[in-house]
Coordinates of C-alpha atoms and ligand atoms in Angstrom, one line a residue:
M751 CA 0.0 0.0 0.0
N752 CA 2.6 2.5 -1.0
T753 CA 1.2 3.8 -4.2
I754 CA 0.3 7.4 -4.8
R755 CA -2.5 7.5 -7.3
D756 CA -4.3 10.2 -9.2
V757 CA -7.8 10.9 -7.9
G758 CA -10.7 12.4 -9.9
I759 CA -14.4 13.3 -9.5
V760 CA -16.8 10.8 -11.2
G761 CA -20.2 12.0 -10.0
T762 CA -21.9 14.9 -8.2
G763 CA -25.4 15.5 -6.9
H764 CA -27.3 17.7 -4.5
Y765 CA -30.6 18.1 -2.8
V766 CA -32.4 21.0 -1.2
P767 CA -35.7 20.7 0.8
E768 CA -38.8 22.1 -1.0
K769 CA -39.8 24.7 1.6
V770 CA -38.6 28.1 0.7
M771 CA -38.1 30.7 3.5
T772 CA -37.8 34.2 2.0
N773 CA -36.5 37.4 3.6
S774 CA -40.1 38.5 4.0
D775 CA -40.9 35.4 6.0
L776 CA -38.0 36.3 8.3
E777 CA -39.5 39.8 8.7
K778 CA -42.3 38.1 10.6
L779 CA -39.9 36.3 13.0
V780 CA -37.3 38.9 13.9
D781 CA -36.7 42.7 13.6
T782 CA -35.3 42.8 10.1
T783 CA -36.2 43.8 6.5
D784 CA -35.8 42.2 3.1
E785 CA -33.8 45.3 2.1
W786 CA -31.3 44.9 5.0
I787 CA -30.8 41.2 4.4
F788 CA -30.3 41.6 0.7
Q789 CA -28.0 44.6 0.9
R790 CA -25.8 43.1 3.6
T791 CA -25.7 39.5 2.4
G792 CA -27.1 39.2 -1.1
M793 CA -29.5 36.6 0.2
R794 CA -33.1 36.5 -0.9
A795 CA -34.3 33.0 0.1
R796 CA -33.1 29.8 1.8
R797 CA -34.5 26.3 2.0
V798 CA -35.8 24.8 5.2
A799 CA -36.2 21.0 5.9
A800 CA -39.7 19.7 6.5
E801 CA -40.4 18.3 10.0
H802 CA -39.9 14.8 8.9
E803 CA -36.5 15.6 7.2
A804 CA -33.2 15.1 9.1
C805 CA -29.6 15.3 7.9
S806 CA -29.4 11.7 6.6
D807 CA -32.6 12.2 4.5
L808 CA -30.9 15.1 2.7
C809 CA -27.7 13.0 2.3
I810 CA -29.5 10.1 0.8
N811 CA -31.1 12.3 -1.9
A812 CA -27.8 14.0 -2.8
A813 CA -26.0 10.7 -2.8
K814 CA -28.4 8.9 -5.1
S815 CA -28.1 11.8 -7.5
A816 CA -24.3 11.5 -7.4
L817 CA -24.4 7.7 -7.8
E818 CA -26.6 8.1 -10.9
D819 CA -24.3 10.7 -12.3
A820 CA -21.3 8.4 -11.8
G821 CA -23.2 5.4 -13.2
M822 CA -22.3 3.5 -10.0
E823 CA -24.2 1.2 -7.6
A824 CA -24.2 2.0 -3.8
A825 CA -22.6 -1.4 -3.2
E826 CA -19.5 -0.3 -5.1
I827 CA -18.8 2.6 -2.6
Q828 CA -15.9 1.9 -0.3
M829 CA -16.0 4.9 2.0
I830 CA -18.7 7.4 3.1
I831 CA -17.7 10.6 4.8
V832 CA -20.4 13.0 5.9
A833 CA -19.5 16.5 6.8
T834 CA -22.1 18.0 9.1
V835 CA -22.7 19.9 12.3
T836 CA -26.3 18.9 12.3
P837 CA -26.3 15.1 12.4
D838 CA -29.5 13.1 12.9
Y839 CA -28.2 11.9 16.3
M840 CA -25.4 12.6 18.7
L841 CA -24.6 8.9 18.3
P842 CA -24.1 7.1 15.9
N843 CA -22.6 9.0 13.1
T844 CA -24.7 10.0 10.1
A845 CA -22.5 8.0 7.7
A846 CA -23.9 4.8 9.3
L847 CA -27.5 5.8 8.6
V848 CA -26.5 6.8 5.0
Q849 CA -24.7 3.5 4.5
D850 CA -27.7 1.5 5.7
R851 CA -30.3 3.3 3.7
L852 CA -28.2 3.5 0.5
G853 CA -27.3 -0.2 0.7
A854 CA -23.6 0.7 0.5
T855 CA -22.8 -2.5 2.3
Q856 CA -19.1 -2.5 1.5
A857 CA -18.4 1.0 2.7
G858 CA -16.6 2.2 5.8
G859 CA -17.4 5.7 7.0
W860 CA -17.5 8.5 9.5
D861 CA -18.6 12.1 10.0
V862 CA -16.5 15.2 9.9
T863 CA -17.4 18.1 12.2
N864 CA -15.8 21.1 10.7
A865 CA -18.7 23.4 10.0
C866 CA -18.5 25.4 6.7
T867 CA -15.1 23.9 6.0
G868 CA -16.4 20.4 6.6
F869 CA -16.9 19.3 3.0
L870 CA -13.4 20.4 1.9
S871 CA -11.9 18.6 5.0
A872 CA -13.8 15.4 4.0
F873 CA -12.8 15.8 0.4
M874 CA -9.1 16.1 1.4
A875 CA -9.3 13.0 3.7
A876 CA -10.9 11.0 0.8
Q877 CA -8.3 12.2 -1.6
G878 CA -5.5 11.1 0.7
M879 CA -7.0 7.6 1.3
I880 CA -7.6 7.0 -2.4
A881 CA -4.2 8.4 -3.4
A882 CA -2.5 6.2 -0.9
G883 CA -4.3 3.1 -2.2
I884 CA -6.2 2.5 1.0
I885 CA -9.5 2.7 -0.8
D886 CA -10.5 3.0 -4.5
N887 CA -13.4 5.4 -4.2
A888 CA -15.3 7.5 -1.7
L889 CA -18.7 9.2 -1.4
V890 CA -18.2 12.6 0.2
I891 CA -21.2 14.5 1.4
G892 CA -21.7 17.9 3.0
A893 CA -25.2 18.1 4.5
E894 CA -26.9 20.4 7.0
V895 CA -30.3 21.0 8.7
L896 CA -29.2 24.2 10.2
S897 CA -32.8 25.2 10.8
S898 CA -32.7 22.7 13.7
I899 CA -30.0 24.7 15.5
L900 CA -30.8 28.3 14.5
N901 CA -32.0 30.8 17.1
Y902 CA -35.0 32.3 15.3
Q903 CA -34.9 35.1 17.9
D904 CA -31.4 36.3 16.9
R905 CA -31.6 38.4 13.8
A906 CA -27.8 38.5 13.5
S907 CA -27.5 34.8 12.7
C908 CA -30.9 33.3 11.7
I909 CA -31.2 35.2 8.5
L910 CA -27.9 33.8 7.1
F911 CA -28.5 30.0 6.9
G912 CA -30.4 27.4 5.0
D913 CA -30.6 23.6 4.7
G914 CA -29.3 21.3 2.0
A915 CA -26.9 18.6 0.9
G916 CA -24.3 18.1 -1.8
A917 CA -22.4 15.0 -2.7
M918 CA -19.3 14.0 -4.7
I919 CA -17.9 10.6 -5.7
L920 CA -14.1 10.5 -5.9
K921 CA -12.3 7.6 -7.7
A922 CA -8.8 6.4 -8.3
G923 CA -7.6 7.1 -11.9
A924 CA -10.5 9.3 -12.9
E925 CA -9.5 12.0 -15.4
R926 CA -11.7 15.0 -14.4
G927 CA -11.4 17.0 -11.2
R928 CA -7.9 16.0 -10.2
A929 CA -6.6 18.0 -7.3
L930 CA -3.4 20.1 -8.0
H931 CA -3.4 21.7 -4.5
L932 CA -5.2 21.1 -1.2
T933 CA -5.0 23.1 2.0
S934 CA -6.5 22.8 5.4
G935 CA -6.0 25.2 8.3
L936 CA -7.3 26.2 11.7
D937 CA -6.9 29.3 14.0
G938 CA -8.1 27.9 17.3
K939 CA -7.6 31.3 19.0
Q940 CA -10.8 32.4 17.3
W941 CA -12.9 29.4 18.5
E942 CA -15.4 31.7 20.1
A943 CA -16.4 33.5 16.8
I944 CA -19.0 31.0 15.8
Q945 CA -20.5 28.8 18.5
R946 CA -23.2 26.4 19.6
N947 CA -22.3 26.4 23.3
A948 CA -24.5 23.8 25.0
G949 CA -25.2 20.2 24.3
G950 CA -21.7 18.9 24.5
S951 CA -19.6 17.8 27.6
R952 CA -18.8 21.4 28.6
E953 CA -22.4 22.4 29.0
P954 CA -24.6 19.4 29.0
L955 CA -28.2 20.2 28.2
S956 CA -30.4 21.3 31.1
H957 CA -33.7 23.2 31.3
P958 CA -32.0 26.6 32.2
I959 CA -29.6 26.2 29.4
I960 CA -32.3 25.6 26.9
E961 CA -34.3 28.5 28.3
E962 CA -31.3 30.7 27.6
R963 CA -31.1 29.2 24.1
R964 CA -27.5 28.3 24.6
H965 CA -28.0 25.1 22.7
L966 CA -28.5 27.2 19.5
M967 CA -25.9 28.8 17.2
S968 CA -24.5 32.3 17.7
L969 CA -21.8 34.2 15.9
K970 CA -19.7 37.4 15.8
G971 CA -20.5 38.3 12.2
R972 CA -18.2 41.3 11.8
D973 CA -15.2 39.3 13.1
V974 CA -15.9 36.5 10.7
F975 CA -16.4 39.0 7.9
K976 CA -12.9 40.4 8.1
F977 CA -11.3 36.9 8.6
A978 CA -13.2 35.5 5.6
V979 CA -12.2 38.3 3.1
N980 CA -8.5 37.9 4.1
K981 CA -8.6 34.1 4.2
F982 CA -10.4 33.8 0.8
R983 CA -7.7 35.9 -0.9
H984 CA -4.9 34.1 0.9
L985 CA -6.2 30.6 0.0
I986 CA -6.6 31.4 -3.7
N987 CA -3.3 33.2 -3.9
T988 CA -1.4 30.4 -2.2
S989 CA -2.8 27.6 -4.2
L990 CA -2.1 29.5 -7.5
E991 CA 1.4 30.6 -6.5
E992 CA 2.4 27.1 -5.3
T993 CA 1.2 25.5 -8.6
Q994 CA 2.8 28.3 -10.8
H995 CA -0.5 29.7 -11.9
T996 CA -2.0 33.2 -11.8
T997 CA -5.6 34.4 -11.3
A998 CA -5.9 34.8 -15.1
D999 CA -5.6 30.9 -15.3
L1000 CA -8.7 30.4 -13.2
A1001 CA -11.8 29.4 -15.1
L1002 CA -14.1 29.4 -12.1
V1003 CA -14.2 29.9 -8.3
V1004 CA -16.7 27.9 -6.4
P1005 CA -16.7 29.5 -3.0
H1006 CA -18.4 28.8 0.3
Q1007 CA -21.6 30.8 0.0
V1008 CA -21.0 33.0 3.0
N1009 CA -22.0 36.5 1.9
Q1010 CA -22.1 38.3 -1.4
R1011 CA -20.1 41.2 0.0
I1012 CA -17.4 38.9 1.4
I1013 CA -17.0 37.1 -1.9
E1014 CA -17.1 40.3 -4.0
A1015 CA -14.5 42.1 -1.7
A1016 CA -12.1 39.2 -1.9
C1017 CA -12.5 38.6 -5.6
G1018 CA -12.2 42.4 -6.3
K1019 CA -8.8 42.4 -4.6
L1020 CA -7.8 39.3 -6.5
N1021 CA -8.9 40.9 -9.9
I1022 CA -11.3 38.0 -10.5
E1023 CA -14.4 39.3 -12.2
M1024 CA -17.7 38.0 -10.7
D1025 CA -18.6 36.1 -14.0
R1026 CA -15.8 33.7 -13.0
V1027 CA -17.4 33.2 -9.5
Y1028 CA -20.4 30.9 -8.9
I1029 CA -23.0 32.3 -6.6
N1030 CA -26.2 30.6 -5.4
L1031 CA -26.5 32.2 -1.9
D1032 CA -29.4 34.4 -3.2
R1033 CA -31.5 31.2 -3.5
F1034 CA -30.0 29.0 -0.8
G1035 CA -28.3 31.2 1.8
N1036 CA -25.3 29.7 3.6
T1037 CA -25.7 25.9 3.9
S1038 CA -22.4 25.5 5.8
A1039 CA -20.8 22.1 4.8
A1040 CA -23.3 21.7 2.0
S1041 CA -22.6 25.0 0.3
V1042 CA -19.5 24.1 -1.8
P1043 CA -20.8 20.7 -3.1
I1044 CA -24.3 22.1 -3.9
A1045 CA -22.7 24.9 -5.9
F1046 CA -20.2 22.6 -7.6
D1047 CA -23.1 20.2 -8.7
E1048 CA -25.1 23.2 -10.1
V1049 CA -22.1 24.3 -12.0
K1050 CA -21.5 20.9 -13.5
R1051 CA -25.1 20.3 -14.4
A1052 CA -25.3 23.7 -16.0
G1053 CA -22.5 22.6 -18.4
R1054 CA -20.1 25.3 -17.2
L1055 CA -17.1 22.9 -16.7
K1056 CA -14.9 22.5 -19.8
E1057 CA -12.1 20.1 -20.2
G1058 CA -8.9 21.6 -18.8
D1059 CA -10.6 24.2 -16.7
L1060 CA -8.8 25.3 -13.5
I1061 CA -11.3 25.5 -10.6
S1062 CA -10.8 26.8 -7.1
M1063 CA -13.1 25.7 -4.2
V1064 CA -12.6 27.6 -1.0
A1065 CA -14.3 27.5 2.4
F1066 CA -14.0 28.9 5.9
G1067 CA -16.0 29.0 9.1
A1068 CA -16.3 28.0 12.7
G1069 CA -13.0 27.1 14.3
L1070 CA -12.0 29.3 12.7
A1071 CA -11.1 26.8 10.1
W1072 CA -10.4 26.9 6.4
G1073 CA -9.8 24.7 3.4
S1074 CA -9.3 24.9 -0.3
A1075 CA -8.9 22.6 -3.4
L1076 CA -7.6 23.7 -6.7
I1077 CA -8.7 21.1 -9.3
R1078 CA -8.3 20.6 -13.1
W1079 CA -11.4 19.5 -15.0
Ligands
UT7_9 O1 -19.9 30.8 7.0 C1 -19.5 31.3 8.3 C2 -20.7 31.8 9.0 N1 -21.1 33.1 8.6 C3 -20.7 34.2 9.3 O2 -20.1 34.1 10.3 C4 -21.2 35.5 8.7 C5 -20.1 36.5 8.4 N2 -20.5 37.9 8.6 C6 -21.5 38.5 7.8 O3 -21.9 37.9 6.8 C7 -21.9 39.9 8.1 O4 -21.0 40.3 9.2 C8 -23.4 40.0 8.6 C9 -24.3 39.8 7.5 C10 -23.6 38.9 9.7 C11 -23.6 41.3 9.3 O5 -23.3 42.4 8.3 P1 -22.5 43.6 8.8 O6 -22.4 44.6 7.7 O7 -21.2 43.1 9.4 O8 -23.4 44.2 9.9 P2 -23.1 44.4 11.5 O9 -23.0 43.1 12.2 O10 -22.0 45.4 11.7 O11 -24.4 45.2 12.0 C12 -24.8 46.5 11.5 C13 -26.1 46.9 12.1 C14 -26.1 46.7 13.6 O12 -26.9 47.8 14.1 P3 -26.1 49.1 14.7 O13 -25.3 48.5 15.9 O14 -25.3 49.6 13.6 O15 -27.2 49.9 15.2 C15 -26.9 45.4 13.8 O16 -27.6 45.4 15.1 O17 -27.2 46.0 11.6 C16 -27.9 45.5 12.7 N3 -28.4 44.1 12.3 C17 -29.5 43.9 11.6 N4 -30.4 44.8 11.2 C18 -31.5 44.3 10.5 C19 -27.8 42.9 12.5 N5 -28.5 42.0 11.9 C20 -29.6 42.6 11.4 C21 -30.7 42.1 10.7 N6 -31.6 43.0 10.3 N7 -30.9 40.8 10.4

């Protein structure tokens, strides 16, 4: 097992719940306006899971679509990695539920908890295992039901997020989507910037904690904003420099759908025009770990990927963590 093999993308898929929550719907819940949300974030709507839909339900739909795209059977999958901060249960991992319901009987699997960076972390882990010859393929999913952990009394956070799932199948030897550069980083000093305090071993759930809504998400938006603009630029610059490319070589950036202003500020400084940047946050908001794979699947299905295209995927979020993948289509 000492081979280093090429790894490519053979299938992608995504799923978003049917229910749409618009900015006007949020006006009825918190003190906000459609105008404020759109001007500050670029978001107009997001999807919200139905009562019967949990994380694994979204995963299954995205995974089936990726399997169909790859022309593969679930039983061929050797590894399932689910990136999520909103699993069905605290135990077991969501990958187990996905494996069972998909019938991916040969697959190992686990979950990755790295918030908005989670999909790229899972993508990187799968790349490494396939390249090393440990496995031949992997189903990598980013999926979130953030509506289950949002504080719909906190206007600073609840307006930003939506539910959804995106999936990718990676395979040894595949030609398209080979990674030229992968990065993963973490600045633990900023761990308080995005939090869901209670429900873990530090603050186990109790009635007072739930009454204070400490089991729900909160964030320091302005701090994350500055971090995200800088990190976005740094990730793209580093991956291009270290592979002897320039921004002119980039066909497309598929960024974490954090905020239109963050993306525009970073791309403006990089001299990347917005027609080379894929945006769907106006329709789906920020879906955390699902955001990059949903966007990538939309791009692929729209026929925007051409052979030889250089594509950058970048993400950042709670931790504060970050990740990037520069790939060749
Ligand atoms: O993927 C990682 C997770 N995502 C993030 O962490 C989000 C990153 N940050 C952001 O996207 C932006 O910082 C926000 C969209 C969250 C906020 O935009 P901002 O331009 O940084 O606004 P701000 O937080 O500085 O707030 C400006 C004002 C404040 O009022 P005062 O103090 O100026 O009177 C807020 O209280 O806007 C107020 N405000 C709102 N007003 C209406 C905050 N949220 C809202 C709201 N509706 N929903």
